[in-house]
Coordinates of C-alpha atoms in Angstrom, one line a residue:
M14 CA 86.8 24.6 160.1
T15 CA 85.9 27.9 161.8
A16 CA 87.5 31.0 160.3
P17 CA 89.8 32.9 162.7
H18 CA 88.3 35.9 164.3
H19 CA 89.6 39.3 163.1
D20 CA 91.7 39.9 166.2
E21 CA 93.2 36.4 165.9
L22 CA 94.5 36.9 162.4
P23 CA 98.3 37.4 162.0
H24 CA 99.2 41.1 161.6
Y25 CA 101.0 41.8 158.4
P26 CA 103.8 43.0 157.8
F27 CA 105.7 40.7 160.0
S28 CA 109.1 42.5 159.8
T29 CA 110.8 45.4 158.2
R30 CA 114.3 44.0 158.5
G31 CA 116.1 43.1 155.3
D32 CA 118.7 40.7 156.6
R33 CA 116.5 37.6 156.2
L34 CA 113.0 36.6 155.0
A35 CA 110.6 36.8 158.0
P36 CA 110.1 33.3 159.3
E37 CA 106.4 33.8 159.3
L38 CA 106.4 34.2 155.5
A39 CA 108.3 30.9 155.1
D40 CA 105.9 29.2 157.4
L41 CA 102.8 30.5 155.6
Q42 CA 104.3 29.6 152.2
Q43 CA 104.7 26.0 153.3
R44 CA 101.3 25.5 155.0
C45 CA 99.0 28.2 153.8
P46 CA 100.3 30.1 150.7
V47 CA 97.0 32.1 150.5
A48 CA 96.4 33.3 154.1
R49 CA 94.0 35.7 155.7
V50 CA 95.8 38.6 157.5
R51 CA 95.1 41.8 159.3
T52 CA 96.6 44.9 157.7
N53 CA 98.1 48.2 159.1
S54 CA 94.9 49.9 158.1
G55 CA 92.9 47.7 160.4
G56 CA 91.2 45.7 157.6
E57 CA 91.7 42.2 156.3
A58 CA 93.4 40.9 153.2
W59 CA 94.6 37.7 151.5
L60 CA 98.4 37.3 151.7
V61 CA 99.9 35.4 148.8
T62 CA 103.3 33.8 149.2
G63 CA 103.4 31.1 146.6
Y64 CA 105.2 31.7 143.3
E65 CA 102.7 30.3 140.8
L66 CA 99.8 31.7 142.8
A67 CA 101.3 35.2 142.5
Q68 CA 101.9 34.7 138.8
H69 CA 98.2 33.8 138.5
V70 CA 97.1 37.0 140.3
L71 CA 99.4 39.2 138.2
R72 CA 98.2 37.5 135.0
E73 CA 94.4 37.6 135.6
R74 CA 92.5 40.9 134.8
K75 CA 89.9 40.2 137.6
F76 CA 92.7 41.2 140.1
A77 CA 93.0 44.9 139.5
R78 CA 95.2 47.7 140.8
S79 CA 93.7 50.9 139.6
V80 CA 90.5 50.7 141.5
L81 CA 92.5 50.7 144.8
G82 CA 92.7 54.4 144.3
D83 CA 89.0 54.8 144.8
P84 CA 88.0 56.4 148.1
D85 CA 86.0 53.3 149.3
S86 CA 88.5 50.7 148.3
P87 CA 90.3 48.6 150.9
G88 CA 93.9 49.6 151.7
Q89 CA 96.9 48.0 153.5
D90 CA 98.4 51.2 155.0
A91 CA 97.5 54.9 154.7
P92 CA 94.7 56.1 152.4
I93 CA 95.6 56.8 148.8
L94 CA 95.5 60.6 148.4
A95 CA 94.7 60.6 144.6
P96 CA 94.0 57.9 142.0
E97 CA 97.0 58.8 139.9
L98 CA 99.3 58.0 142.8
L99 CA 98.5 54.3 142.5
D100 CA 97.8 54.2 138.7
A101 CA 100.4 56.6 137.3
M102 CA 101.2 54.6 134.1
N103 CA 97.6 54.4 133.0
H104 CA 97.1 58.1 133.6
L105 CA 100.2 58.8 131.6
Q106 CA 99.0 56.5 128.8
Q107 CA 95.7 58.2 128.6
A108 CA 97.4 61.6 128.3
G109 CA 99.9 60.3 125.6
L110 CA 102.9 60.6 128.0
R111 CA 103.6 57.0 128.8
D112 CA 106.0 56.4 125.9
E113 CA 108.2 59.3 127.1
V114 CA 108.6 57.7 130.5
L115 CA 109.3 54.3 129.0
R116 CA 112.0 55.8 126.8
A117 CA 113.7 57.5 129.8
L118 CA 113.5 54.3 131.8
G119 CA 114.3 51.8 129.0
R120 CA 117.4 50.0 128.0
N121 CA 119.4 53.0 126.8
Q122 CA 118.5 55.6 129.6
P123 CA 120.1 58.6 127.8
E124 CA 120.1 60.7 130.9
L125 CA 122.2 58.1 132.8
P126 CA 125.2 57.1 130.7
A127 CA 127.3 54.3 132.4
D128 CA 130.5 56.5 132.6
W129 CA 128.5 59.2 134.5
V130 CA 127.0 56.6 136.9
A131 CA 130.5 55.1 137.5
D132 CA 131.9 58.6 138.2
I133 CA 129.3 59.5 140.7
T134 CA 129.6 56.1 142.4
R135 CA 133.4 56.7 142.8
E136 CA 132.7 60.2 144.1
G137 CA 130.5 58.9 146.9
L138 CA 132.9 56.2 147.8
D139 CA 135.9 58.6 147.7
T140 CA 134.0 60.9 150.1
M141 CA 133.5 58.0 152.5
V142 CA 137.2 57.1 152.4
R143 CA 138.2 60.7 153.0
Q144 CA 136.0 60.9 156.1
G145 CA 137.7 57.8 157.5
S146 CA 136.9 54.4 158.8
P147 CA 134.3 53.1 159.6
G148 CA 132.2 54.5 156.8
D149 CA 128.5 54.2 156.0
L150 CA 127.9 52.4 152.8
Q151 CA 124.1 53.1 152.9
H152 CA 124.7 56.8 152.9
H153 CA 127.7 57.1 150.6
F154 CA 126.7 54.3 148.1
A155 CA 123.0 53.3 148.2
E156 CA 121.3 56.6 148.9
W157 CA 124.0 58.6 147.1
V158 CA 123.7 56.7 143.8
A159 CA 119.9 56.4 143.9
G160 CA 119.6 60.1 144.7
Q161 CA 122.0 61.2 142.0
C162 CA 120.3 59.0 139.4
M163 CA 116.8 60.1 140.1
C164 CA 117.6 63.8 140.3
R165 CA 119.5 63.6 137.0
L166 CA 116.8 61.5 135.3
L167 CA 114.0 64.0 136.3
G168 CA 116.2 67.1 135.9
L169 CA 116.1 68.1 139.5
P170 CA 119.0 70.0 141.2
F171 CA 120.9 67.5 143.3
E172 CA 121.3 70.1 146.0
D173 CA 117.6 69.6 146.8
H174 CA 118.1 65.9 147.2
A175 CA 118.4 65.9 151.0
W176 CA 115.2 67.9 151.4
L177 CA 113.4 65.6 149.0
A178 CA 114.8 62.4 150.6
V179 CA 113.5 63.3 154.1
R180 CA 110.0 63.7 152.7
A181 CA 110.3 60.6 150.5
D182 CA 111.3 58.6 153.6
L183 CA 108.3 59.8 155.5
D184 CA 105.9 59.1 152.7
L185 CA 107.0 55.5 152.7
T186 CA 106.8 55.0 156.4
M187 CA 104.0 52.9 157.7
V188 CA 102.0 53.2 160.9
T189 CA 103.9 56.0 162.6
P190 CA 102.7 59.2 160.9
T191 CA 99.1 60.3 161.0
D192 CA 97.1 60.5 157.8
E193 CA 97.2 64.3 158.2
E194 CA 100.9 64.3 158.5
L195 CA 101.3 62.2 155.4
A196 CA 99.0 64.4 153.4
R197 CA 100.9 67.6 154.4
N198 CA 104.2 65.9 153.6
W199 CA 103.0 64.7 150.2
E200 CA 101.7 68.2 149.4
E201 CA 105.1 69.7 150.0
I202 CA 106.7 67.2 147.5
R203 CA 103.9 67.8 145.0
V204 CA 104.2 71.6 145.2
Y205 CA 108.0 71.4 144.8
M206 CA 107.5 69.4 141.6
H207 CA 104.8 71.8 140.4
D208 CA 107.1 74.8 140.9
H209 CA 110.0 73.1 139.3
M210 CA 108.1 72.4 136.1
A211 CA 106.5 75.8 136.1
A212 CA 110.0 77.4 136.1
R213 CA 111.1 75.4 132.9
R214 CA 112.2 77.2 129.8
P215 CA 110.3 76.1 126.7
G216 CA 112.4 73.9 124.4
Q217 CA 115.2 73.6 127.0
P218 CA 114.2 70.6 129.2
R219 CA 116.4 69.9 132.1
G220 CA 115.1 66.3 132.3
L221 CA 112.1 64.0 132.2
A222 CA 109.9 66.2 134.4
D223 CA 110.2 69.2 132.0
R224 CA 109.7 67.0 128.9
L225 CA 106.5 65.6 130.4
A226 CA 105.3 69.1 131.3
D227 CA 105.9 70.3 127.7
L228 CA 104.2 67.3 126.2
N229 CA 101.3 67.6 128.6
E230 CA 100.9 71.3 127.7
H231 CA 100.5 70.2 124.0
A232 CA 98.1 67.4 125.1
N233 CA 95.9 69.9 127.0
E234 CA 95.5 71.9 123.8
H235 CA 93.7 68.9 122.5
E236 CA 91.8 68.4 125.8
K237 CA 93.4 65.0 126.7
G238 CA 96.2 66.0 129.0
L239 CA 96.6 65.8 132.8
T240 CA 95.8 68.6 135.2
D241 CA 98.7 70.4 136.7
K242 CA 98.0 68.6 140.0
Q243 CA 97.8 65.2 138.4
L244 CA 101.1 65.7 136.6
S245 CA 102.9 67.0 139.7
N246 CA 101.5 64.1 141.6
I247 CA 102.9 61.6 139.1
V248 CA 106.3 63.2 138.8
S249 CA 106.4 63.1 142.6
V250 CA 105.6 59.4 142.5
L251 CA 108.4 58.8 139.9
F252 CA 110.9 60.4 142.3
V253 CA 109.7 58.9 145.6
S254 CA 109.2 55.4 144.3
G255 CA 112.3 55.4 142.1
Y256 CA 114.6 56.8 144.8
E257 CA 113.3 54.8 147.7
D258 CA 113.1 51.4 145.9
F259 CA 116.6 51.9 144.3
A260 CA 118.2 53.0 147.6
S261 CA 116.5 50.1 149.3
F262 CA 117.8 47.5 146.9
L263 CA 121.3 48.9 146.7
G264 CA 121.6 48.9 150.5
V265 CA 120.1 45.5 151.1
A266 CA 122.1 44.0 148.2
A267 CA 125.3 45.6 149.3
L268 CA 124.8 44.2 152.8
G269 CA 124.2 40.8 151.3
L270 CA 127.4 40.9 149.3
L271 CA 129.4 42.0 152.4
Q272 CA 128.3 38.8 154.1
R273 CA 129.7 36.8 151.2
P274 CA 133.3 37.9 150.5
E275 CA 133.9 34.7 148.4
V276 CA 131.2 36.0 146.0
M277 CA 132.8 39.4 145.8
D278 CA 136.2 37.8 145.0
A279 CA 134.6 35.6 142.4
V280 CA 133.0 38.5 140.6
R281 CA 136.2 40.5 140.7
A282 CA 138.0 37.6 139.1
R283 CA 135.3 37.2 136.5
P284 CA 133.6 40.6 136.0
E285 CA 131.6 39.3 133.1
T286 CA 129.5 37.3 135.7
L287 CA 128.3 40.5 137.5
P288 CA 125.0 40.7 135.6
Q289 CA 124.1 37.2 136.7
C290 CA 125.1 38.0 140.3
V291 CA 122.8 41.1 140.2
E292 CA 119.9 38.9 139.2
E293 CA 120.5 36.7 142.2
L294 CA 120.7 39.8 144.4
L295 CA 117.4 40.9 143.0
R296 CA 115.9 37.5 143.8
H297 CA 117.5 37.0 147.2
S298 CA 117.2 40.5 148.7
V299 CA 114.4 41.2 151.1
V300 CA 113.1 44.7 150.3
L301 CA 109.3 44.7 150.6
G302 CA 108.1 46.2 153.8
N303 CA 104.5 45.9 152.7
A304 CA 103.2 44.0 149.6
I305 CA 101.9 44.5 146.1
P306 CA 98.1 45.1 146.4
R307 CA 95.4 43.9 144.1
F308 CA 91.6 44.3 144.3
V309 CA 89.3 41.4 143.4
T310 CA 86.8 42.7 140.8
E311 CA 84.7 39.5 140.6
D312 CA 84.5 36.3 142.7
A313 CA 87.5 34.1 141.8
K314 CA 89.9 31.5 143.1
I315 CA 93.6 31.7 144.0
G316 CA 94.6 28.1 143.9
T317 CA 92.0 26.4 146.0
T318 CA 91.1 29.5 148.0
A319 CA 87.9 31.3 147.1
V320 CA 88.1 35.1 147.1
Q321 CA 85.2 37.5 146.8
Q322 CA 84.6 40.7 144.9
G323 CA 85.8 43.6 147.0
D324 CA 88.6 41.6 148.7
L325 CA 92.1 42.9 149.0
V326 CA 94.9 40.6 147.9
L327 CA 98.6 41.2 148.9
L328 CA 101.4 39.7 146.9
Q329 CA 104.5 39.2 149.0
L330 CA 107.1 39.0 146.1
D331 CA 110.1 38.6 148.5
A332 CA 108.5 35.3 149.7
T333 CA 107.6 34.1 146.2
N334 CA 111.3 34.5 145.3
Y335 CA 112.1 32.0 148.0
D336 CA 109.5 29.4 146.9
P337 CA 111.2 26.0 146.7
A338 CA 108.6 25.0 144.0
A339 CA 110.2 27.6 141.7
F340 CA 113.8 27.8 142.9
T341 CA 116.2 25.0 143.9
D342 CA 117.7 25.6 147.3
P343 CA 116.1 29.0 147.5
D344 CA 117.7 30.0 150.8
S345 CA 121.1 29.7 149.3
F346 CA 122.7 32.7 147.5
D347 CA 123.9 31.3 144.1
P348 CA 125.4 34.0 141.9
T349 CA 125.4 31.5 138.9
R350 CA 121.7 30.6 139.3
S351 CA 120.2 30.0 135.8
P352 CA 117.5 30.3 135.0
N353 CA 116.4 32.9 137.6
P354 CA 112.8 33.8 136.9
H355 CA 112.3 35.9 140.0
L356 CA 109.3 38.2 140.4
R357 CA 111.2 41.2 141.7
F358 CA 109.7 43.4 139.0
G359 CA 106.4 41.7 138.7
Y360 CA 105.2 39.4 135.9
G361 CA 103.7 39.7 132.4
R362 CA 101.8 43.0 131.7
H363 CA 102.4 44.0 135.4
H364 CA 106.1 44.6 134.9
C365 CA 107.8 47.4 136.7
P366 CA 108.8 50.1 134.2
G367 CA 112.0 50.8 136.3
A368 CA 113.4 47.3 135.9
H369 CA 116.0 48.3 133.3
L370 CA 117.2 51.3 135.3
V371 CA 117.7 49.2 138.5
R372 CA 119.5 46.4 136.6
R373 CA 121.8 48.6 134.5
Q374 CA 122.7 51.1 137.1
S375 CA 123.1 48.5 139.8
E376 CA 125.6 46.6 137.7
T377 CA 127.6 49.8 137.1
A378 CA 127.5 50.8 140.8
F379 CA 128.5 47.4 142.1
R380 CA 131.3 47.1 139.6
V381 CA 132.8 50.3 140.9
L382 CA 132.3 49.3 144.5
L383 CA 134.1 46.0 144.1
D384 CA 137.0 47.6 142.1
R385 CA 137.4 50.7 144.3
L386 CA 137.4 49.0 147.7
P387 CA 138.8 45.5 147.3
G388 CA 139.2 45.1 151.0
I389 CA 135.7 46.3 152.1
R390 CA 134.1 44.3 154.9
P391 CA 131.5 44.8 157.6
A392 CA 132.5 46.9 160.6
V393 CA 129.9 45.3 162.9
P394 CA 128.2 41.9 163.1
L395 CA 125.1 41.5 160.9
E396 CA 122.7 41.5 163.9
E397 CA 124.0 45.0 164.8
V398 CA 123.2 46.6 161.5
P399 CA 120.4 49.1 162.2
W400 CA 117.1 49.2 160.2
H401 CA 114.6 51.9 159.6
P402 CA 111.4 50.7 161.2
D403 CA 108.1 50.4 159.3
R404 CA 109.4 51.3 155.9
M405 CA 107.4 50.2 152.8
A406 CA 110.8 49.9 151.0
I407 CA 113.0 48.1 153.6
M408 CA 116.2 50.1 154.2
P409 CA 119.2 49.9 156.5
A410 CA 119.6 52.9 158.7
G411 CA 123.3 52.5 158.1
I412 CA 125.8 50.0 156.8
P413 CA 129.1 50.4 158.8
V414 CA 132.1 49.2 156.8
V415 CA 135.9 49.2 156.9
W416 CA 138.4 48.7 154.1

């Protein structure tokens, strides 16, 4: 069979709407779960949509992530501005800072007690109610909760959140900005984080950013720490990825619940089932505007498909979570689904360090939402919900609701 010409390859991503899985992904999963595609950068890549195939790529060390930060590596979107932006956890580990980040993001999350998260969630919803119907759940719930949590975690003043969010949004926008615009935008975020940490008081950390700066200063005394630019880049990544991914999930998941009032009623009647419902929201929500990239370091196979050293592989984990080979009736939303081995946070050693934060704080936020507004419902049909175009983290531009 003749391989398709570059211009004939399907252009990925197919959609940046989160109200359904793009039909092109379902089609590829059925007939070609490792497919050649054309990327936003103009290059080519292998798009993986099969569940077991994605697990294989995440498990095998010959499919690497860190080398994608090298200047001559293939990319799916804009160029990577610095290696530590794509490989933050390894850089933190080499500097002896990784454990501090994992403690902050782990099961206990001392900066984010449940009572505080519940209070700020109520505050956002109360503001929406005071402003009158219809309200915007994306702004007053998803972005509000995500912004409050990430600012408190890192020790940033929340009054700077709006300034930071605009720049985080631009950083995760594909296609539209020029490379020069993205570089200038990122430098503004990085300089902000640098100045914030430079203004810290020794022994009085305001949050994770200051603690990392203090620890890094000690590490530099032993010549193993990060440079100031590397550290400010990594703290910027923690904010941008944490805020955007969390706001994306809360928004898409809230929209999913609004389409299923019977699920909201069932959870209200049996609140102990909420954690299981959140797991199904994590599986069912479509939030990946691009894909999880890996670089082929030596010739290999993904299933029956041969891939070569230097190839780019893209894992579409939204699609893998809809694979009928792994999930019974995957298109259906089943809040009692068990087991639910979704790949939302990766697999094996490639597991997202923010998984505990998203699970725990989502449970708290959705519990408050369901209790505070028992009559909440969509103000417009699903097809009229607006979406931000070309976002790496898919996000509604607004979720109009009444109550």
